[in-house]
Each structure stands twice: as C-alpha cells, then as structure tokens.
JSON list of C-alpha atoms in Angstrom, two decimals:
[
{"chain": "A", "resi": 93, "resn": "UNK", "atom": "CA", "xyz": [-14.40, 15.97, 22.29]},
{"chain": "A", "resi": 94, "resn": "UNK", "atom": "CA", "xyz": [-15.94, 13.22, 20.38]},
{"chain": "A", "resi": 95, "resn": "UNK", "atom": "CA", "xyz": [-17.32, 15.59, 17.44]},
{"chain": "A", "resi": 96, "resn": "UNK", "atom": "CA", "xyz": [-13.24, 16.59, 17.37]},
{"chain": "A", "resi": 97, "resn": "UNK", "atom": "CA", "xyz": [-11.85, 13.20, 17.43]},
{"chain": "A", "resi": 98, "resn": "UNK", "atom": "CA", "xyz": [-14.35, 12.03, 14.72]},
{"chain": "A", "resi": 99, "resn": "UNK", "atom": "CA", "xyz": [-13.38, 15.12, 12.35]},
{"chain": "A", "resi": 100, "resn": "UNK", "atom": "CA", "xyz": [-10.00, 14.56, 13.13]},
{"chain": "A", "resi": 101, "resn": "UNK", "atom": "CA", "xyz": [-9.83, 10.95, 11.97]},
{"chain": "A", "resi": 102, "resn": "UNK", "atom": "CA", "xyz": [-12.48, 11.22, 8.74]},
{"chain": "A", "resi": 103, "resn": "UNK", "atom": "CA", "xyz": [-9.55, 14.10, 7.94]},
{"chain": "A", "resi": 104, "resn": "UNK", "atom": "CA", "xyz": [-6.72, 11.72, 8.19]},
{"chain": "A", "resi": 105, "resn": "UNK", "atom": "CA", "xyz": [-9.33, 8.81, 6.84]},
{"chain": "A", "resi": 106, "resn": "UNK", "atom": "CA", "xyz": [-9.40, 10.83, 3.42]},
{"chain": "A", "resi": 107, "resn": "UNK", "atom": "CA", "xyz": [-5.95, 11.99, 3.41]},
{"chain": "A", "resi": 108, "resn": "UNK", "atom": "CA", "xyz": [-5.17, 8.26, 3.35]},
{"chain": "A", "resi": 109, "resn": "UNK", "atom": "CA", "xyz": [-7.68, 7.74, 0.32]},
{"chain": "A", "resi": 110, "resn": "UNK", "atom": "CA", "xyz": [-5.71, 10.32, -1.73]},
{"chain": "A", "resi": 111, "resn": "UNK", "atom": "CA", "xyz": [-2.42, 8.61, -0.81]},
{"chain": "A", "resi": 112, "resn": "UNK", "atom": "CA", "xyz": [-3.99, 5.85, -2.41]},
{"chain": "A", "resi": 113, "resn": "UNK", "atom": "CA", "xyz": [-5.67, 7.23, -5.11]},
{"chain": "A", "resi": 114, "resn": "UNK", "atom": "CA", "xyz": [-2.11, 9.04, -6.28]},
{"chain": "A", "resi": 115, "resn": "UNK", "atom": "CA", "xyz": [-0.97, 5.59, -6.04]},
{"chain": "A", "resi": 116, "resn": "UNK", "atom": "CA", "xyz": [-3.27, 3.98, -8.35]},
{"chain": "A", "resi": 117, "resn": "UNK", "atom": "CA", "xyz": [-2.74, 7.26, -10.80]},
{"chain": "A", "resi": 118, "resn": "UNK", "atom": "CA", "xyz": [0.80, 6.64, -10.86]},
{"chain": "A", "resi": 119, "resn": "UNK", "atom": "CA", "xyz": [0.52, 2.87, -11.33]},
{"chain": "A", "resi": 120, "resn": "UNK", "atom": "CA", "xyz": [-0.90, 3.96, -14.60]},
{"chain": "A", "resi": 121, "resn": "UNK", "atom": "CA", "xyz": [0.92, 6.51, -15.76]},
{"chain": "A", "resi": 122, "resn": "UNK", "atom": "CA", "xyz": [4.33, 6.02, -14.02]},
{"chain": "A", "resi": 123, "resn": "UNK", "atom": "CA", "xyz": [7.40, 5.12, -17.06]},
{"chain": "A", "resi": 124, "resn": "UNK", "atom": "CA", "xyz": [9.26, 3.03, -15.47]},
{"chain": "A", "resi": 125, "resn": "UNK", "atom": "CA", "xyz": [8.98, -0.29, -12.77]},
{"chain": "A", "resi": 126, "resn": "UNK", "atom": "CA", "xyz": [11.09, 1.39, -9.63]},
{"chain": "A", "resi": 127, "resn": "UNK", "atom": "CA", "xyz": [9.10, 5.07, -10.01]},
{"chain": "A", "resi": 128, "resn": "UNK", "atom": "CA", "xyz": [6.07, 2.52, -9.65]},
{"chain": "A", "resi": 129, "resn": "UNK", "atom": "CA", "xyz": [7.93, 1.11, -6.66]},
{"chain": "A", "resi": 130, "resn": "UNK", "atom": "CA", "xyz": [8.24, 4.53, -4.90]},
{"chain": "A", "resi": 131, "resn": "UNK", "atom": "CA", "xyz": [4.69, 5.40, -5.66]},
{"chain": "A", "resi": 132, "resn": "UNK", "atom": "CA", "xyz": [3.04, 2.20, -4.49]},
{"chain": "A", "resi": 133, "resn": "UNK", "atom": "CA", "xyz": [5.44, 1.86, -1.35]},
{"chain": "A", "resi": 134, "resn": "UNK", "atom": "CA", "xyz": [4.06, 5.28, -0.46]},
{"chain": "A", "resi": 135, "resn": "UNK", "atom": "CA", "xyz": [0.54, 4.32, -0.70]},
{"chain": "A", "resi": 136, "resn": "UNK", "atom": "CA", "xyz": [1.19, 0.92, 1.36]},
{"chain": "A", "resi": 137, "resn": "UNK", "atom": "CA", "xyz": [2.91, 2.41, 3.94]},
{"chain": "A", "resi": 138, "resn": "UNK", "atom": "CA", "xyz": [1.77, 6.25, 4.43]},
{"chain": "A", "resi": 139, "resn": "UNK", "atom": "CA", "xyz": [-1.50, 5.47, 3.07]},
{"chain": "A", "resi": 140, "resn": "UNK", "atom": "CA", "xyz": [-2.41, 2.27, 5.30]},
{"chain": "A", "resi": 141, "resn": "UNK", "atom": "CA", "xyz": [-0.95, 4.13, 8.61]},
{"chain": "A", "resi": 142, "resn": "UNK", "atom": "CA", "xyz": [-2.94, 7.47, 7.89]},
{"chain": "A", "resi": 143, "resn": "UNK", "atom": "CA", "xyz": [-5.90, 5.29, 7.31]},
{"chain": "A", "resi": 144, "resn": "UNK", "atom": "CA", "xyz": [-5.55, 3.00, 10.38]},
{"chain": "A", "resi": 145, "resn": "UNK", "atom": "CA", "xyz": [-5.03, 6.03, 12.59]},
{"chain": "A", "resi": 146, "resn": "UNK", "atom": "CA", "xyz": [-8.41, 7.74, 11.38]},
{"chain": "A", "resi": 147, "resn": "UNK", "atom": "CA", "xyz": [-10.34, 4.43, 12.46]},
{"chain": "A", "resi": 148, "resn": "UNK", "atom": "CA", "xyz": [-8.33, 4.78, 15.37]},
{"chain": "A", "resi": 149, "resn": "UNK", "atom": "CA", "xyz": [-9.61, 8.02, 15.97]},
{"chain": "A", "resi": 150, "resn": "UNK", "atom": "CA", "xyz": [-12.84, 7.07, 15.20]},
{"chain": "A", "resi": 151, "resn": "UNK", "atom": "CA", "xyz": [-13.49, 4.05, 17.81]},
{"chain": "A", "resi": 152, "resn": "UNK", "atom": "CA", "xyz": [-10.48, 5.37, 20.55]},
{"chain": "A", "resi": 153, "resn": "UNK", "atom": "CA", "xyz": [-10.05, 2.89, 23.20]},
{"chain": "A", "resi": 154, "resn": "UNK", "atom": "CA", "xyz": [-6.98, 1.16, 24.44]},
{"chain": "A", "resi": 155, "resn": "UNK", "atom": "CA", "xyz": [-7.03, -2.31, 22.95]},
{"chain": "A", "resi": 156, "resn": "UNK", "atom": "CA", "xyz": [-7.73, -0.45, 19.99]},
{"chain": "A", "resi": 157, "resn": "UNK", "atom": "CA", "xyz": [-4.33, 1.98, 20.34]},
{"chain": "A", "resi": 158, "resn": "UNK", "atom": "CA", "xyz": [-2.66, -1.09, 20.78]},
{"chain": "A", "resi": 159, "resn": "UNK", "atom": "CA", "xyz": [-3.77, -2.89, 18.14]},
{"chain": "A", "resi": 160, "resn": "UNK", "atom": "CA", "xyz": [-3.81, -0.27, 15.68]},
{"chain": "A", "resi": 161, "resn": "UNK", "atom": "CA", "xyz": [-0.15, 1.46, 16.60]},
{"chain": "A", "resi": 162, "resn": "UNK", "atom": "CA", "xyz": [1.06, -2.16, 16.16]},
{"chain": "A", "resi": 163, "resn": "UNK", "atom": "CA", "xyz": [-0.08, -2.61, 12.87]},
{"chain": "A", "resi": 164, "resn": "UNK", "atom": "CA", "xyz": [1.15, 1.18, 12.18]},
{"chain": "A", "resi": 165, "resn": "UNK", "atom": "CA", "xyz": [4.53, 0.94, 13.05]},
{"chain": "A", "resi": 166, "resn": "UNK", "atom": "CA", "xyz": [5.03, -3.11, 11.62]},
{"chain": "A", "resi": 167, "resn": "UNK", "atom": "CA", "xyz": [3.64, -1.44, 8.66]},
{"chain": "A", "resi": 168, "resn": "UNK", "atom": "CA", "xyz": [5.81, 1.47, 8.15]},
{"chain": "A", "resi": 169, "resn": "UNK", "atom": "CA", "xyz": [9.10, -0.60, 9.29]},
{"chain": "A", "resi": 170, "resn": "UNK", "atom": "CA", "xyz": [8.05, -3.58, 6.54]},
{"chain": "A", "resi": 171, "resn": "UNK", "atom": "CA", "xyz": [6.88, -1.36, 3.60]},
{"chain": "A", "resi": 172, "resn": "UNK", "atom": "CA", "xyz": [10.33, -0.15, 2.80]},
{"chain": "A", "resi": 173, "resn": "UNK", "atom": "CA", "xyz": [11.86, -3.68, 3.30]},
{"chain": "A", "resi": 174, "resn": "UNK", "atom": "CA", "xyz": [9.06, -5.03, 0.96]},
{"chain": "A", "resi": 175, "resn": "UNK", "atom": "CA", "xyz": [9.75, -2.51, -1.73]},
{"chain": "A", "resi": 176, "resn": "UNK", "atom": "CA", "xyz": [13.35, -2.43, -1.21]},
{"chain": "A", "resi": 177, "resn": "UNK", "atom": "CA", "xyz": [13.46, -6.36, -2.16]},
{"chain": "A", "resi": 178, "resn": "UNK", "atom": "CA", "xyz": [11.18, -6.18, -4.89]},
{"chain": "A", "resi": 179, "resn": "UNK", "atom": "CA", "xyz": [13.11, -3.15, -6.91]},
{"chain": "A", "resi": 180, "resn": "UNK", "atom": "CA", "xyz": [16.00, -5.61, -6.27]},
{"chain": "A", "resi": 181, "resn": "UNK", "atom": "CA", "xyz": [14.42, -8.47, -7.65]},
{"chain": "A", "resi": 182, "resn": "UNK", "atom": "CA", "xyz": [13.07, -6.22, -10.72]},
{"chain": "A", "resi": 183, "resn": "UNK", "atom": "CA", "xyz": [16.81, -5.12, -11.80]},
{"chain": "A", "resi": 184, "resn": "UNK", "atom": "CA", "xyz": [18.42, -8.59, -10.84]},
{"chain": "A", "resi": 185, "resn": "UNK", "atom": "CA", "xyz": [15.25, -9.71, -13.83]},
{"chain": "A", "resi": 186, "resn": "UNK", "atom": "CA", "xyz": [16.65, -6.69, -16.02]},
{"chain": "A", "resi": 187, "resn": "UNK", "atom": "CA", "xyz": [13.59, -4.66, -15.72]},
{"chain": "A", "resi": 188, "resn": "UNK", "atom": "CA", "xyz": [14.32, -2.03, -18.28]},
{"chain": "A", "resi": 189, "resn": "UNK", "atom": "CA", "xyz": [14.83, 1.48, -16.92]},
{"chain": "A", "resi": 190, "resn": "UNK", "atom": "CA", "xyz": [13.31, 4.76, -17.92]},
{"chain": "A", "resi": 191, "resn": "UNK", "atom": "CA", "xyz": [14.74, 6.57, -20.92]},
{"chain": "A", "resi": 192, "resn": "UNK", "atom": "CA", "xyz": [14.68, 9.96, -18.75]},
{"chain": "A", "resi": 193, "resn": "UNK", "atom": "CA", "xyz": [17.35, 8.22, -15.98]},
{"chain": "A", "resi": 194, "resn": "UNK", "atom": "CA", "xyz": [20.11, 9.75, -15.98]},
{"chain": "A", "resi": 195, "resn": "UNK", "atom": "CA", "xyz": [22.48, 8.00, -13.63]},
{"chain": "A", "resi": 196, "resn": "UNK", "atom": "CA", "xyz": [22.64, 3.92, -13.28]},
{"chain": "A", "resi": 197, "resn": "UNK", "atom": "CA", "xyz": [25.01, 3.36, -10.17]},
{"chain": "A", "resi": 198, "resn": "UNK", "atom": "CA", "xyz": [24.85, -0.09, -9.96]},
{"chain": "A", "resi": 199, "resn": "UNK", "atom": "CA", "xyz": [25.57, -1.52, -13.48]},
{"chain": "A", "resi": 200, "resn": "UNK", "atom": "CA", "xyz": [29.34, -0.22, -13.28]},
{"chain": "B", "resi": 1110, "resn": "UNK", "atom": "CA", "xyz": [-19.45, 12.76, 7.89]},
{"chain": "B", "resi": 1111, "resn": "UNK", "atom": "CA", "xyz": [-20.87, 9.37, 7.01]},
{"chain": "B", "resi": 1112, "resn": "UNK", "atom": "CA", "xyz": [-20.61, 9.83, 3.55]},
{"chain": "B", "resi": 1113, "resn": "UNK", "atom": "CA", "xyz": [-17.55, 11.59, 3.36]},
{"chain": "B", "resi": 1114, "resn": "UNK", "atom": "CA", "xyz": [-16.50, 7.74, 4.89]},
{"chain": "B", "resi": 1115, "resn": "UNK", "atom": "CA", "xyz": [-18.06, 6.11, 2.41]},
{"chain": "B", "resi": 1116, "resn": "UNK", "atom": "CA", "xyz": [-16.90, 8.30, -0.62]},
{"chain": "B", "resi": 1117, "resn": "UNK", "atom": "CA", "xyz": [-13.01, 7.56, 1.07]},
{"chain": "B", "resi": 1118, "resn": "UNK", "atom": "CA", "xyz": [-14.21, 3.57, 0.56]},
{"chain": "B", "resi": 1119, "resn": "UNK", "atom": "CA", "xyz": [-15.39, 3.90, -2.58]},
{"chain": "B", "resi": 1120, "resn": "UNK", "atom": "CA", "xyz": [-11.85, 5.63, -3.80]},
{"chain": "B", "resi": 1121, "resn": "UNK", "atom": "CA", "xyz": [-9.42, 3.22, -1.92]},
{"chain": "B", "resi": 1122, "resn": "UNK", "atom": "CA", "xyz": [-11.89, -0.03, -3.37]},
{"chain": "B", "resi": 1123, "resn": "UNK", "atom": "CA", "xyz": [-11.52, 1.74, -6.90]},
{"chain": "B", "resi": 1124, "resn": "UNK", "atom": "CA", "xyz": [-7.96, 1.63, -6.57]},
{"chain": "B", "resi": 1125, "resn": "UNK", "atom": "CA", "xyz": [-7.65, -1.97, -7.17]},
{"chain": "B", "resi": 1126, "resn": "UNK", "atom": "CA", "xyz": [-8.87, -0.96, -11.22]},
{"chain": "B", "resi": 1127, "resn": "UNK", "atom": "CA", "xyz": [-5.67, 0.05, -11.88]},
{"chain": "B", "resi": 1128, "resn": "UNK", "atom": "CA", "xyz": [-3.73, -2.45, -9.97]},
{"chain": "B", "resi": 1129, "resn": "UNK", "atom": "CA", "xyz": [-5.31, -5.22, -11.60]},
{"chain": "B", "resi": 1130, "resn": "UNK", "atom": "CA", "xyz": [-4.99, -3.50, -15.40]},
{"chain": "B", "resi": 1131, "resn": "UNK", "atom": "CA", "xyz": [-1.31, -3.19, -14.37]},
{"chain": "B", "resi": 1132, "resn": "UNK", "atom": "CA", "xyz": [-1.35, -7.21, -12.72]},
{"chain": "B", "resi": 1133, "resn": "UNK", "atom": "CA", "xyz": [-3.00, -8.61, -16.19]},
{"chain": "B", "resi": 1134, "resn": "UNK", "atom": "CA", "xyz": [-0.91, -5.74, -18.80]},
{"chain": "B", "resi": 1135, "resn": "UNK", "atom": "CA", "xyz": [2.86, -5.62, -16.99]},
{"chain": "B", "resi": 1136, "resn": "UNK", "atom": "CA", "xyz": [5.76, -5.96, -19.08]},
{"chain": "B", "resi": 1137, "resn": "UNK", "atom": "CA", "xyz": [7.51, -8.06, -16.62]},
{"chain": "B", "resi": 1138, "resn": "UNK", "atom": "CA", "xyz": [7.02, -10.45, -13.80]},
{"chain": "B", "resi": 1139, "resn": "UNK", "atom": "CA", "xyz": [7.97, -7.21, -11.33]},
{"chain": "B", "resi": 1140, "resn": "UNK", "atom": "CA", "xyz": [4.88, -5.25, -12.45]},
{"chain": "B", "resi": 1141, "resn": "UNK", "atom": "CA", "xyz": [2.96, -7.83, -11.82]},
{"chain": "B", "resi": 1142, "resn": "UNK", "atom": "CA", "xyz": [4.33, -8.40, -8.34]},
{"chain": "B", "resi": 1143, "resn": "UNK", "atom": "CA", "xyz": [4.55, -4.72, -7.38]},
{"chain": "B", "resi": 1144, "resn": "UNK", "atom": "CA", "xyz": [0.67, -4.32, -8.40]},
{"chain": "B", "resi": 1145, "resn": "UNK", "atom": "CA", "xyz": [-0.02, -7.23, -6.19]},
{"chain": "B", "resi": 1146, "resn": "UNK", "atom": "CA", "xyz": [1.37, -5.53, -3.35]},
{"chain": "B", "resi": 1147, "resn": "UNK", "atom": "CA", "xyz": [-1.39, -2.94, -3.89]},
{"chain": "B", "resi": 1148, "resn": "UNK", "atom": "CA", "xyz": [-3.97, -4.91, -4.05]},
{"chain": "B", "resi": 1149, "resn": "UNK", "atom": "CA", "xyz": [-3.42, -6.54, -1.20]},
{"chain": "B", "resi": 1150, "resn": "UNK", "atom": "CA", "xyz": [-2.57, -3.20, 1.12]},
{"chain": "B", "resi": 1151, "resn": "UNK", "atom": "CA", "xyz": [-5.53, -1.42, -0.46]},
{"chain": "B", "resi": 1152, "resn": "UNK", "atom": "CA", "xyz": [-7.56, -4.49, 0.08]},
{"chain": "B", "resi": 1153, "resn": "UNK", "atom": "CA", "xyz": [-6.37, -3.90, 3.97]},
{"chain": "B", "resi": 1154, "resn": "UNK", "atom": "CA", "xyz": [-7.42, -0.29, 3.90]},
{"chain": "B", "resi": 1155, "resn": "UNK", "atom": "CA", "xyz": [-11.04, -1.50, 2.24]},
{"chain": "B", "resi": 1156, "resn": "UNK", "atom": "CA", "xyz": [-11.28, -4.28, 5.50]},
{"chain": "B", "resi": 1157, "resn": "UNK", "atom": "CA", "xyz": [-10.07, -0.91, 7.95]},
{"chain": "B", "resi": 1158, "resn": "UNK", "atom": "CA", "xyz": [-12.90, 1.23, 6.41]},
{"chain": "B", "resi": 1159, "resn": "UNK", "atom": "CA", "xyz": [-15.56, -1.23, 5.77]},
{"chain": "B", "resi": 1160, "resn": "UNK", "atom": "CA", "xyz": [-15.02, -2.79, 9.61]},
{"chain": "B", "resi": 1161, "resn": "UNK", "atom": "CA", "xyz": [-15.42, 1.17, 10.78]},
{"chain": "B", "resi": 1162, "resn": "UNK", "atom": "CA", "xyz": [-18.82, 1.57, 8.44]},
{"chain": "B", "resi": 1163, "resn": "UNK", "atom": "CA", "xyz": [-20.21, -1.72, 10.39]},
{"chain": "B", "resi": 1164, "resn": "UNK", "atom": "CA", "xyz": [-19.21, 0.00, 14.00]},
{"chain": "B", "resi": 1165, "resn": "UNK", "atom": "CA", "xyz": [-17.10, -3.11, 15.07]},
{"chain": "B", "resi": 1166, "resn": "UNK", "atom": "CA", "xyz": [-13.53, -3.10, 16.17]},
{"chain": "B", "resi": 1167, "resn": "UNK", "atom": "CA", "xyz": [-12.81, -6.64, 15.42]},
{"chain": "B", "resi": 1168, "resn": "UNK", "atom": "CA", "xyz": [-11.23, -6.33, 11.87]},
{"chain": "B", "resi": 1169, "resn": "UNK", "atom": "CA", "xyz": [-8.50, -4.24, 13.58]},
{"chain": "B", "resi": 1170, "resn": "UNK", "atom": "CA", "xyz": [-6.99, -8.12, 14.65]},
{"chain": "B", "resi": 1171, "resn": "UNK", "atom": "CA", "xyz": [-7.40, -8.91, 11.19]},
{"chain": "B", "resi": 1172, "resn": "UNK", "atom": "CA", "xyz": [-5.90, -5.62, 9.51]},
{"chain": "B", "resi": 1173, "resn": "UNK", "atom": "CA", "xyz": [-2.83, -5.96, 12.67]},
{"chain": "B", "resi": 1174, "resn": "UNK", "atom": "CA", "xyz": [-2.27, -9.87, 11.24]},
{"chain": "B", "resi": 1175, "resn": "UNK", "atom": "CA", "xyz": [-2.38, -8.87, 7.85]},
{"chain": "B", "resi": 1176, "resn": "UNK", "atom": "CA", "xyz": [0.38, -6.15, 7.99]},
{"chain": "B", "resi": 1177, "resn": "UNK", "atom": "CA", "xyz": [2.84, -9.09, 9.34]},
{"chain": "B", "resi": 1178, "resn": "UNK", "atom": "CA", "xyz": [1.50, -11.54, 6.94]},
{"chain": "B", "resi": 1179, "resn": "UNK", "atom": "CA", "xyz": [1.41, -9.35, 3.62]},
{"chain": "B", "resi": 1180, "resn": "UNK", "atom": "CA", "xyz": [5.67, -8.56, 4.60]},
{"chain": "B", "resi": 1181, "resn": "UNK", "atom": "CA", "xyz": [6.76, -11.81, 4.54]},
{"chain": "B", "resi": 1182, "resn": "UNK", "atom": "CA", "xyz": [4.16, -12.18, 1.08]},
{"chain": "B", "resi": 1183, "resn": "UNK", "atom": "CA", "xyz": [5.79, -9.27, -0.38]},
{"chain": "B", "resi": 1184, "resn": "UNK", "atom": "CA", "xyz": [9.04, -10.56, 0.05]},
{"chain": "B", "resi": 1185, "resn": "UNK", "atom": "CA", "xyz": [8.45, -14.38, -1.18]},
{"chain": "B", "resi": 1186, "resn": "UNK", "atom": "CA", "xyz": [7.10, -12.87, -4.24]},
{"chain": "B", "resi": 1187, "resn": "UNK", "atom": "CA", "xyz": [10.21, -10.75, -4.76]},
{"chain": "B", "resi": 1188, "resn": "UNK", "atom": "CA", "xyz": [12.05, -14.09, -4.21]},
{"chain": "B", "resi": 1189, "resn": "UNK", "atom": "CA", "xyz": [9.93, -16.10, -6.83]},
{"chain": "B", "resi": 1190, "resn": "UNK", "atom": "CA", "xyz": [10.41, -13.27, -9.34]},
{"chain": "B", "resi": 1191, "resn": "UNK", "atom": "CA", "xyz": [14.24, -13.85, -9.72]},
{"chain": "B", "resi": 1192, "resn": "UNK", "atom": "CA", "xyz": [13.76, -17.49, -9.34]},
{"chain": "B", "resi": 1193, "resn": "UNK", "atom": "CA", "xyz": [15.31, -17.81, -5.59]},
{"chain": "B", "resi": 1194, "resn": "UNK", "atom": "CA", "xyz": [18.62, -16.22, -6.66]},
{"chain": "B", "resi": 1195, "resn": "UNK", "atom": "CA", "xyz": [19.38, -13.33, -4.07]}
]
C-alpha cells in the first residue's frame, strides 16, 4: 500500500515538473504577454496542486490532507484571479498584442 | 524513486532560468510581473520538494501560507503595474 502510494505521488510529483517545465519553455518562446499569461497561470496553478498532492501522497496523514488540500484548492481558486488581474493590468499598460491575433474584443 | 525526486527538483529549480531572463529582458512592466509570479510559485514547488527530500512535513505550513500570501502579491503587483488605476 505504501510502495503504491509512493509511486502514485513521484507520478503526479513529475507530472507537476513538466507542467512547469512547459511553463518555463513557453515563457521563452511564447509571442505575446497574455499567451505567457495562460502558460504561466497553468504552471502556478495545475503545476503547484499536482505537485502538492504527490508530497501528499508521499507523507499521507491527516494534518497533512488538511494542510495540503487547503493550499490546493486556495491555490487553484487564486491562480485564475491572479492572472486574470495581471492580463488586465498588461492591456490597461497597452501591452502590444501578437501579430497572429485575430480578434481584439475589447478595444471596440 | 529517490532520484526520479530529485531529477523533478532539479527541473522545477531550473525553471526559475527562464523566469529571471524574462524578469531582467521583458518589454514591459507586465513581463516582468508575470515572470515574477513564476518565480515565486516555482520557488513554492522547490520548498514542497526539497521539505519531502529532508522527510519533514513542516514546510507544508509554509507552502499552505505562501499560496494565500503570493495571491494577494500577485495582485498588488498587477495594481503597481498600471499605477493604481483599476
């Protein structure tokens, strides 16, 4: 059961290290500032929780559920919020789009 | 299994290269910001894996205190980038 748990959450442990990985890949080579947005706000909020529930998985105990779902689910409700505002704040600062977008619904 | 751990580290620490690259070479203040977002996640997934390598369970309080405290420092950055106008 233990030998199951602990190949369960190294599994999810390195799934979490690819999210973040693709993240750091796209922050390179990503055109535009809000297609840098949706990568990064991927890797903070699928790649922290997949991460956080490997160590989870790793050292199971109930404090530890608590703590960690806690930090899972604050995580995936603030990520969005956090990359919501800051695409906001990068078009309110005229952050200049990619030449590839095709439709701009909020300059009309 | 251990290293397989250790290898996950290694890539999550390495992704703060490119973050940083992005923080110093952005073309605007939002760059900038977003790559200081991940930093500081990735940073909390380095403090996750490095607290599991060390076999204590103590750095989840600090990884569960950081998640609320890197929100509200992801949103007064997006506040200081348009200069408080909302």
């Amino acid at each position: 059961m233990s030998f199951a748990l602990n190949v369960a959450g190294t599994f999810l442990i390195v799934l979490g290290a690819v999210v973040f990985a693709l993240a750091g890949v796209g922050l390179l080579r990503l055109p535009d500032l809000y297609s840098r947005i949706s990568a990064i706000t991927t890797a903070s909020g699928l790649g922290l929780a997949l991460i956080l529930l490997g160590v989870l998985l790793h050292e199971p105990s109930t404090l530890n559920a608590a703590k960690a779902l806690l930090a899972i689910v604050v995580n995936l409700a603030t990520a969005a919020v956090g990359g919501h505002a800051l695409g906001r704040a990068g078009y309110l600062t005229g952050a200049r789009l990619s030449d590839r977008t095709r439709y701009d619904h909020l300059s009309q | 299994m251990s290293i397989v751990l250790d290898i996950a580290l290694v890539v999550v620490a390495l992704t703060l290269l490119p973050a940083s690259y992005r923080m110093i070479t952005g073309p605007n203040d939002s760059d900038r910001a977003v790559s200081a977002d991940l930093v500081f996640f990735g940073f909390i997934g380095v403090v996750a894996l490095l607290g599991l390598r060390m076999e204590t369970d103590i750095v989840l309080d600090v990884v569960l205190v950081a998640t609320i405290v890197g929100f509200l420092a992801t949103l007064s950055i997006a506040r200081l980038v348009t200069r408080g106008y909302r």
